[in-house]
mmCIF file of C-alpha atoms in Angstrom:
data_model
loop_
_atom_site.group_PDB
_atom_site.id
_atom_site.type_symbol
_atom_site.label_atom_id
_atom_site.label_comp_id
_atom_site.label_asym_id
_atom_site.label_seq_id
_atom_site.Cartn_x
_atom_site.Cartn_y
_atom_site.Cartn_z
ATOM 1 C CA MET G 350 -34.495 16.930 1.130
ATOM 2 C CA MET G 351 -32.125 14.145 2.166
ATOM 3 C CA ILE G 352 -34.619 12.989 4.825
ATOM 4 C CA ASP G 353 -38.325 13.758 4.663
ATOM 5 C CA THR G 354 -40.824 12.182 7.067
ATOM 6 C CA ALA G 355 -44.529 12.761 7.656
ATOM 7 C CA GLU G 356 -46.361 11.406 10.712
ATOM 8 C CA LEU G 357 -43.820 8.572 10.989
ATOM 9 C CA THR G 358 -44.756 6.230 13.843
ATOM 10 C CA LYS G 359 -43.261 3.105 15.378
ATOM 11 C CA THR G 360 -44.239 1.758 18.806
ATOM 12 C CA TYR G 361 -43.757 -1.522 20.615
ATOM 13 C CA ASN G 362 -47.167 -2.974 21.451
ATOM 14 C CA GLY G 363 -48.468 0.564 21.627
ATOM 15 C CA ARG G 364 -45.740 1.820 23.968
ATOM 16 C CA GLY G 365 -42.362 3.505 23.615
ATOM 17 C CA GLY G 366 -40.859 4.277 20.222
ATOM 18 C CA CYS G 367 -41.884 7.491 18.494
ATOM 19 C CA ARG G 368 -45.157 8.867 17.167
ATOM 20 C CA GLY G 369 -46.171 11.242 14.388
ATOM 21 C CA ILE G 370 -42.685 12.500 13.516
ATOM 22 C CA THR G 371 -42.704 15.042 10.691
ATOM 23 C CA LEU G 372 -39.173 16.185 9.946
ATOM 24 C CA GLN G 373 -37.070 17.463 7.035
ATOM 25 C CA VAL G 374 -33.280 17.339 6.785
ATOM 26 C CA PRO G 375 -31.816 19.474 3.974
ATOM 27 C CA GLU G 376 -28.876 18.407 1.855
ATOM 28 C CA GLY G 377 -25.323 19.247 2.924
ATOM 29 C CA CYS G 378 -25.960 20.020 6.601
ATOM 30 C CA ILE G 379 -25.170 18.421 9.942
ATOM 31 C CA PHE G 380 -28.465 17.741 11.695
ATOM 32 C CA GLY G 381 -28.574 16.948 15.419
ATOM 33 C CA LEU G 382 -31.224 14.745 17.031
ATOM 34 C CA LEU G 383 -31.629 15.540 20.723
ATOM 35 C CA GLY G 384 -33.670 14.191 23.592
ATOM 36 C CA PRO G 385 -33.325 12.376 26.927
ATOM 37 C CA ASN G 386 -32.912 8.617 27.221
ATOM 38 C CA GLY G 387 -36.028 6.764 26.078
ATOM 39 C CA ALA G 388 -37.210 9.636 23.879
ATOM 40 C CA GLY G 389 -37.425 7.427 20.757
ATOM 41 C CA LYS G 390 -34.305 8.669 18.986
ATOM 42 C CA SER G 391 -32.797 5.259 18.206
ATOM 43 C CA THR G 392 -36.169 3.948 17.014
ATOM 44 C CA PHE G 393 -36.433 6.873 14.612
ATOM 45 C CA ILE G 394 -32.882 6.348 13.352
ATOM 46 C CA LYS G 395 -33.450 2.621 12.797
ATOM 47 C CA MET G 396 -36.478 3.421 10.654
ATOM 48 C CA LEU G 397 -34.397 5.797 8.556
ATOM 49 C CA ALA G 398 -31.723 3.108 8.151
ATOM 50 C CA GLY G 399 -34.337 0.560 7.024
ATOM 51 C CA LEU G 400 -33.933 -1.654 10.120
ATOM 52 C CA HIS G 401 -37.411 -1.001 11.554
ATOM 53 C CA ARG G 402 -40.625 -0.919 9.584
ATOM 54 C CA PRO G 403 -42.889 1.977 10.633
ATOM 55 C CA ASP G 404 -46.412 1.313 11.877
ATOM 56 C CA SER G 405 -47.743 4.283 9.941
ATOM 57 C CA GLY G 406 -46.731 7.488 8.193
ATOM 58 C CA ARG G 407 -44.376 7.917 5.284
ATOM 59 C CA ALA G 408 -40.723 8.787 4.803
ATOM 60 C CA SER G 409 -38.099 9.112 2.118
ATOM 61 C CA VAL G 410 -34.322 8.934 2.430
ATOM 62 C CA LEU G 411 -32.173 10.219 -0.429
ATOM 63 C CA GLY G 412 -35.375 10.647 -2.422
ATOM 64 C CA GLN G 413 -36.357 6.975 -2.054
ATOM 65 C CA PRO G 414 -38.912 5.267 0.196
ATOM 66 C CA LEU G 415 -37.486 3.696 3.347
ATOM 67 C CA GLY G 416 -35.424 0.558 2.836
ATOM 68 C CA ARG G 417 -34.948 0.869 -0.925
ATOM 69 C CA PRO G 418 -31.606 -0.568 -2.141
ATOM 70 C CA GLU G 419 -31.035 2.563 -4.245
ATOM 71 C CA ALA G 420 -30.921 4.643 -1.053
ATOM 72 C CA ARG G 421 -28.984 2.115 1.025
ATOM 73 C CA ARG G 422 -26.076 2.198 -1.422
ATOM 74 C CA LYS G 423 -25.619 5.910 -0.692
ATOM 75 C CA LEU G 424 -26.173 5.618 3.063
ATOM 76 C CA GLY G 425 -23.558 5.133 5.789
ATOM 77 C CA TYR G 426 -24.826 4.016 9.182
ATOM 78 C CA LEU G 427 -23.124 3.678 12.576
ATOM 79 C CA PRO G 428 -25.427 2.077 15.190
ATOM 80 C CA GLU G 429 -25.127 2.871 18.873
ATOM 81 C CA LEU G 430 -24.463 -0.771 19.772
ATOM 82 C CA PHE G 431 -22.149 -2.731 17.503
ATOM 83 C CA ARG G 432 -19.681 -5.617 17.723
ATOM 84 C CA PHE G 433 -16.913 -6.755 15.441
ATOM 85 C CA GLN G 434 -15.364 -10.202 15.295
ATOM 86 C CA ASP G 435 -12.363 -10.197 17.640
ATOM 87 C CA TRP G 436 -10.228 -12.328 15.341
ATOM 88 C CA LEU G 437 -10.472 -9.971 12.347
ATOM 89 C CA THR G 438 -8.285 -6.976 11.530
ATOM 90 C CA PRO G 439 -9.715 -3.546 10.595
ATOM 91 C CA ALA G 440 -8.742 -4.125 6.964
ATOM 92 C CA GLU G 441 -10.621 -7.461 6.955
ATOM 93 C CA VAL G 442 -13.678 -5.839 8.558
ATOM 94 C CA LEU G 443 -13.762 -3.171 5.867
ATOM 95 C CA ARG G 444 -13.405 -5.765 3.089
ATOM 96 C CA LEU G 445 -16.380 -7.600 4.606
ATOM 97 C CA HIS G 446 -18.393 -4.382 4.767
ATOM 98 C CA GLY G 447 -17.538 -3.680 1.160
ATOM 99 C CA GLN G 448 -19.126 -7.007 0.203
ATOM 100 C CA LEU G 449 -22.123 -6.309 2.447
ATOM 101 C CA GLY G 450 -22.442 -3.032 0.557
ATOM 102 C CA GLY G 451 -22.805 -4.851 -2.755
ATOM 103 C CA LEU G 452 -19.242 -5.246 -4.019
ATOM 104 C CA ARG G 453 -18.099 -8.600 -5.405
ATOM 105 C CA PRO G 454 -15.274 -10.388 -3.513
ATOM 106 C CA GLN G 455 -12.815 -9.789 -6.340
ATOM 107 C CA GLU G 456 -13.636 -6.047 -6.256
ATOM 108 C CA THR G 457 -12.758 -5.843 -2.554
ATOM 109 C CA ARG G 458 -9.360 -7.408 -3.294
ATOM 110 C CA ALA G 459 -8.535 -4.999 -6.131
ATOM 111 C CA PRO G 460 -5.747 -2.423 -5.595
ATOM 112 C CA ALA G 461 -8.194 0.476 -5.863
ATOM 113 C CA PHE G 462 -10.336 -0.874 -3.013
ATOM 114 C CA ARG G 463 -7.297 -1.716 -0.872
ATOM 115 C CA SER G 464 -6.264 1.901 -1.327
ATOM 116 C CA ARG G 465 -9.721 3.050 -0.236
ATOM 117 C CA ILE G 466 -9.431 0.912 2.911
ATOM 118 C CA ARG G 467 -6.079 2.514 3.757
ATOM 119 C CA ASP G 468 -7.448 6.009 3.167
ATOM 120 C CA THR G 469 -10.541 5.347 5.290
ATOM 121 C CA LEU G 470 -8.548 3.937 8.198
ATOM 122 C CA GLU G 471 -6.207 6.913 8.026
ATOM 123 C CA LEU G 472 -9.209 9.254 8.046
ATOM 124 C CA VAL G 473 -10.413 7.860 11.390
ATOM 125 C CA GLY G 474 -6.939 7.523 12.915
ATOM 126 C CA LEU G 475 -6.498 3.747 12.638
ATOM 127 C CA SER G 476 -3.933 3.444 9.860
ATOM 128 C CA GLU G 477 -1.241 2.112 12.225
ATOM 129 C CA ALA G 478 -3.635 -0.554 13.539
ATOM 130 C CA ALA G 479 -4.829 -1.808 10.128
ATOM 131 C CA GLU G 480 -3.406 -5.318 10.597
ATOM 132 C CA ARG G 481 -3.922 -5.724 14.351
ATOM 133 C CA ARG G 482 -6.588 -8.037 15.744
ATOM 134 C CA ILE G 483 -9.696 -6.199 16.946
ATOM 135 C CA GLY G 484 -9.810 -8.269 20.140
ATOM 136 C CA GLY G 485 -7.084 -6.035 21.560
ATOM 137 C CA PHE G 486 -8.799 -2.756 20.653
ATOM 138 C CA SER G 487 -10.155 -0.284 23.182
ATOM 139 C CA LYS G 488 -13.797 0.740 22.931
ATOM 140 C CA GLY G 489 -12.727 4.054 21.431
ATOM 141 C CA MET G 490 -10.710 2.299 18.716
ATOM 142 C CA GLN G 491 -13.683 0.058 17.939
ATOM 143 C CA GLN G 492 -15.877 3.141 17.655
ATOM 144 C CA ARG G 493 -13.438 4.610 15.153
ATOM 145 C CA LEU G 494 -13.611 1.362 13.191
ATOM 146 C CA GLY G 495 -17.414 1.572 13.210
ATOM 147 C CA LEU G 496 -17.189 5.067 11.775
ATOM 148 C CA ALA G 497 -14.738 3.796 9.129
ATOM 149 C CA SER G 498 -17.271 1.119 8.145
ATOM 150 C CA ALA G 499 -19.950 3.780 7.736
ATOM 151 C CA LEU G 500 -17.629 5.938 5.603
ATOM 152 C CA LEU G 501 -16.115 3.175 3.476
ATOM 153 C CA LEU G 502 -18.403 3.383 0.444
ATOM 154 C CA GLU G 503 -18.348 7.191 0.343
ATOM 155 C CA PRO G 504 -21.990 7.802 1.349
ATOM 156 C CA GLU G 505 -24.001 10.888 0.504
ATOM 157 C CA LEU G 506 -25.877 10.581 3.809
ATOM 158 C CA LEU G 507 -24.226 9.544 7.069
ATOM 159 C CA ILE G 508 -26.442 8.470 9.996
ATOM 160 C CA LEU G 509 -24.502 8.307 13.266
ATOM 161 C CA ASP G 510 -25.977 7.048 16.549
ATOM 162 C CA GLU G 511 -23.735 8.265 19.403
ATOM 163 C CA PRO G 512 -20.499 8.289 17.340
ATOM 164 C CA ALA G 513 -18.256 9.794 20.038
ATOM 165 C CA SER G 514 -19.645 8.319 23.268
ATOM 166 C CA ALA G 515 -16.556 6.133 23.890
ATOM 167 C CA LEU G 516 -13.933 8.678 22.865
ATOM 168 C CA ASP G 517 -11.729 10.839 25.066
ATOM 169 C CA PRO G 518 -11.634 14.644 24.546
ATOM 170 C CA VAL G 519 -8.852 14.386 21.951
ATOM 171 C CA GLY G 520 -10.782 11.714 20.059
ATOM 172 C CA ARG G 521 -13.982 13.781 20.136
ATOM 173 C CA TYR G 522 -12.095 16.773 18.776
ATOM 174 C CA GLU G 523 -10.702 14.657 15.935
ATOM 175 C CA ILE G 524 -14.137 13.250 15.069
ATOM 176 C CA ARG G 525 -15.662 16.752 15.100
ATOM 177 C CA SER G 526 -12.932 17.898 12.717
ATOM 178 C CA LEU G 527 -13.639 14.902 10.457
ATOM 179 C CA LEU G 528 -17.380 15.602 10.370
ATOM 180 C CA LYS G 529 -16.702 19.219 9.412
ATOM 181 C CA GLN G 530 -14.503 17.985 6.557
ATOM 182 C CA LEU G 531 -17.258 15.666 5.368
ATOM 183 C CA ARG G 532 -19.823 18.480 5.436
ATOM 184 C CA ALA G 533 -17.441 20.611 3.367
ATOM 185 C CA ARG G 534 -17.392 17.790 0.799
ATOM 186 C CA GLY G 535 -21.207 17.853 0.616
ATOM 187 C CA VAL G 536 -21.981 14.862 2.843
ATOM 188 C CA THR G 537 -25.193 15.221 4.852
ATOM 189 C CA ILE G 538 -24.804 14.022 8.459
ATOM 190 C CA PHE G 539 -27.659 13.013 10.754
ATOM 191 C CA LEU G 540 -26.266 12.907 14.274
ATOM 192 C CA ASN G 541 -27.808 11.444 17.422
ATOM 193 C CA THR G 542 -25.700 12.376 20.441
ATOM 194 C CA HIS G 543 -25.888 13.173 24.157
ATOM 195 C CA LEU G 544 -22.833 15.440 23.843
ATOM 196 C CA LEU G 545 -24.441 18.872 23.651
ATOM 197 C CA GLU G 546 -21.116 20.601 23.047
ATOM 198 C CA ASP G 547 -20.779 18.580 19.826
ATOM 199 C CA VAL G 548 -24.204 19.743 18.680
ATOM 200 C CA GLU G 549 -23.418 23.384 19.485
ATOM 201 C CA GLU G 550 -20.164 23.266 17.554
ATOM 202 C CA LEU G 551 -21.226 21.087 14.613
ATOM 203 C CA CYS G 552 -24.914 21.243 13.838
ATOM 204 C CA ASP G 553 -26.672 23.566 11.426
ATOM 205 C CA GLU G 554 -30.113 22.310 12.439
ATOM 206 C CA ALA G 555 -31.542 20.191 15.246
ATOM 207 C CA ALA G 556 -34.684 18.498 16.519
ATOM 208 C CA PHE G 557 -35.837 17.642 20.052
ATOM 209 C CA LEU G 558 -37.703 14.421 20.863
ATOM 210 C CA PHE G 559 -39.399 13.824 24.202
ATOM 211 C CA GLU G 560 -41.382 10.693 25.095
ATOM 212 C CA GLY G 561 -41.670 9.787 21.427
ATOM 213 C CA GLU G 562 -42.948 13.155 20.229
ATOM 214 C CA LEU G 563 -41.205 15.877 18.243
ATOM 215 C CA LEU G 564 -41.323 19.094 20.278
ATOM 216 C CA ALA G 565 -39.145 21.376 18.157
ATOM 217 C CA SER G 566 -37.011 21.381 15.014
ATOM 218 C CA GLY G 567 -35.251 23.889 12.799
ATOM 219 C CA PRO G 568 -32.023 25.885 12.441
ATOM 220 C CA LEU G 569 -30.061 25.735 15.683
ATOM 221 C CA HIS G 570 -29.712 29.508 16.085
ATOM 222 C CA LYS G 571 -33.474 29.941 15.814
ATOM 223 C CA LEU G 572 -34.171 27.198 18.345
ATOM 224 C CA LEU G 573 -31.813 28.847 20.822
ATOM 225 C CA SER G 574 -33.208 32.332 20.271
ATOM 226 C CA GLY G 575 -36.824 31.132 20.419
ATOM 227 C CA SER G 576 -39.639 33.651 20.707
ATOM 228 C CA GLY G 577 -38.213 35.492 23.693
ATOM 229 C CA ALA G 578 -35.415 35.588 26.228
ATOM 230 C CA ASN G 579 -34.718 33.725 29.439
ATOM 231 C CA TRP G 580 -34.281 36.155 32.323
ATOM 232 C CA ARG G 581 -33.102 35.363 35.817
ATOM 233 C CA PHE G 582 -33.646 37.140 39.117
ATOM 234 C CA ARG G 583 -31.766 36.554 42.377
ATOM 235 C CA LEU G 584 -33.749 37.720 45.371
ATOM 236 C CA GLY G 585 -33.468 37.997 49.138
ATOM 237 C CA GLY G 586 -36.254 37.884 51.699
ATOM 238 C CA TRP G 587 -38.091 34.963 50.096
ATOM 239 C CA LEU G 588 -40.595 33.242 52.395
ATOM 240 C CA PRO G 589 -42.909 30.247 51.896
ATOM 241 C CA ASP G 590 -45.897 32.526 51.200
ATOM 242 C CA THR G 591 -44.032 34.964 48.924
ATOM 243 C CA TRP G 592 -45.170 33.296 45.707
ATOM 244 C CA ALA G 593 -48.844 33.669 46.640
ATOM 245 C CA GLU G 594 -48.305 37.303 47.646
ATOM 246 C CA LEU G 595 -46.617 38.091 44.322
ATOM 247 C CA ASN G 596 -49.500 36.581 42.383
ATOM 248 C CA ASP G 597 -52.023 38.636 44.385
ATOM 249 C CA ALA G 598 -50.098 41.849 43.690
ATOM 250 C CA ALA G 599 -49.428 41.237 39.990
ATOM 251 C CA VAL G 600 -51.598 42.522 37.164
ATOM 252 C CA ILE G 601 -50.549 39.581 34.933
ATOM 253 C CA ASP G 602 -50.553 35.811 35.343
ATOM 254 C CA LEU G 603 -47.093 35.112 36.768
ATOM 255 C CA SER G 604 -47.339 31.344 36.306
ATOM 256 C CA ALA G 605 -47.317 31.850 32.531
ATOM 257 C CA LEU G 606 -43.838 33.380 32.507
ATOM 258 C CA LEU G 607 -42.132 33.049 35.901
ATOM 259 C CA ARG G 608 -40.696 29.939 37.574
ATOM 260 C CA LEU G 609 -39.069 29.436 40.962
ATOM 261 C CA VAL G 610 -35.808 27.597 40.310
ATOM 262 C CA GLU G 611 -34.529 27.318 43.875
ATOM 263 C CA ALA G 612 -34.958 28.788 47.346
ATOM 264 C CA ASP G 613 -33.047 28.148 50.578
ATOM 265 C CA ASP G 614 -33.789 28.488 54.281
ATOM 266 C CA SER G 615 -31.946 31.827 54.404
ATOM 267 C CA GLY G 616 -34.512 33.495 52.148
ATOM 268 C CA ASN G 617 -32.398 33.492 49.004
ATOM 269 C CA ALA G 618 -34.234 32.570 45.807
ATOM 270 C CA LEU G 619 -33.519 32.210 42.106
ATOM 271 C CA LEU G 620 -36.360 32.791 39.639
ATOM 272 C CA SER G 621 -36.361 32.287 35.881
ATOM 273 C CA ALA G 622 -38.709 33.992 33.428
ATOM 274 C CA ARG G 623 -39.483 33.567 29.734
ATOM 275 C CA LEU G 624 -39.909 37.154 28.497
ATOM 276 C CA THR G 625 -40.674 38.770 25.163
ATOM 277 C CA ASP G 626 -39.191 42.202 25.950
ATOM 278 C CA ARG G 627 -37.254 44.180 28.565
ATOM 279 C CA GLU G 628 -40.378 46.000 29.711
ATOM 280 C CA GLN G 629 -41.612 42.731 31.228
ATOM 281 C CA ALA G 630 -38.308 42.387 33.090
ATOM 282 C CA GLY G 631 -38.667 45.940 34.391
ATOM 283 C CA TYR G 632 -42.200 45.264 35.608
ATOM 284 C CA LEU G 633 -41.083 42.144 37.488
ATOM 285 C CA CYS G 634 -38.192 44.023 39.116
ATOM 286 C CA SER G 635 -40.565 46.729 40.365
ATOM 287 C CA LEU G 636 -43.012 44.057 41.571
ATOM 288 C CA PHE G 637 -40.297 42.325 43.596
ATOM 289 C CA VAL G 638 -39.141 45.587 45.202
ATOM 290 C CA ARG G 639 -42.721 46.712 45.974
ATOM 291 C CA SER G 640 -43.308 43.328 47.627
ATOM 292 C CA GLY G 641 -40.431 43.906 50.045
ATOM 293 C CA LEU G 642 -37.897 41.602 48.365
ATOM 294 C CA THR G 643 -34.233 42.473 47.895
ATOM 295 C CA LEU G 644 -33.200 42.319 44.242
ATOM 296 C CA TYR G 645 -29.586 41.121 44.091
ATOM 297 C CA GLU G 646 -29.363 40.347 40.389
ATOM 298 C CA SER G 647 -31.445 40.739 37.233
ATOM 299 C CA GLY G 648 -30.388 39.922 33.695
ATOM 300 C CA PRO G 649 -30.680 37.602 30.688
ATOM 301 C CA GLU G 650 -29.486 34.033 31.082
ATOM 302 C CA PRO G 651 -26.664 32.735 28.879
ATOM 303 C CA ASN G 652 -28.243 31.308 25.742
ATOM 304 C CA SER G 653 -26.743 27.805 25.745
ATOM 305 C CA LEU G 654 -27.963 24.562 24.226
ATOM 306 C CA GLU G 655 -27.904 22.942 27.652
ATOM 307 C CA THR G 656 -30.268 25.595 29.017
ATOM 308 C CA TRP G 657 -32.590 25.133 26.036
ATOM 309 C CA PHE G 658 -32.483 21.328 26.368
ATOM 310 C CA LEU G 659 -33.319 21.394 30.067
ATOM 311 C CA ARG G 660 -36.055 23.979 29.572
ATOM 312 C CA MET G 661 -37.689 21.885 26.842
ATOM 313 C CA ALA G 662 -37.642 18.748 28.980
ATOM 314 C CA GLN G 663 -38.850 20.520 32.125
ATOM 315 C CA SER G 664 -41.629 22.371 30.313
ATOM 316 C CA ARG G 665 -42.879 19.131 28.791
ATOM 317 C CA LYS G 666 -42.934 17.431 32.187
ATOM 318 C CA GLU G 667 -44.915 20.336 33.615
ATOM 319 C CA GLY G 668 -47.267 20.434 30.633
ATOM 320 C CA VAL G 669 -46.217 23.924 29.537
ATOM 321 C CA PRO G 670 -46.476 24.408 25.741
ATOM 322 C CA GLN G 671 -43.424 25.672 23.868
#
């Protein structure tokens, strides 16, 4: 495993951060870390990068305990918040990062390393700006330079914290294409992003953090398929006391699988259910009709990452186990 953690915990005076994270990231994949703001994602990433010391638990990165120089040499890291000196050029920034990565000054001035700088800047789309001062760069250009810094020493593991947040759609497409190329070369990528479309297109596996706790992890297709299917029902004739009447008439506990999504003053309602088979959907349809409701629509919901993300967050808020 490129990343292997067990009960990894880091809080700030007992609050925030993340708690008891047990997670494995296999070699050669793109792994997405998901969760709302304040979920503990950046804290977890900073522990992996050796910038935060955990309160408890254990972890290894590239087969080494956290923070070991042997692992850091093979690790590329792009933080969410970064700044470069305005008076430097991209080429000068990369020479500096080469020295920070353990190269001697004379090595960073050698023709082979100058060639690597040119190749890296070309990879992220900054070759024409190699000798321009960074003070005139847009935020998107600076983000590309941050990615170049993470890629410079040809890491085996790349940890990216919101790598495309400042990029326009064309830039995001280019970065997605680059990450696919890196995966094809065998680079493992650990990606923290709010851009769910990037996760859907790129990631082989994913994990979901909420309020510092790991709620789910595994191959993306299995997370989206889950143990059942989301089913939606559009109904007419919905009244304030309809929910209670349905529960009285049902032979099963409706609260365990059915949720009222919305209802308006005209009696229209949208319900969502987490079902294990079509027979349950058929039973609910017959229950609605027998209760005097008009069934306008019944069918499975589109199985998107956004739907899964929102369901995970909402279920956690309501205390419903997944």
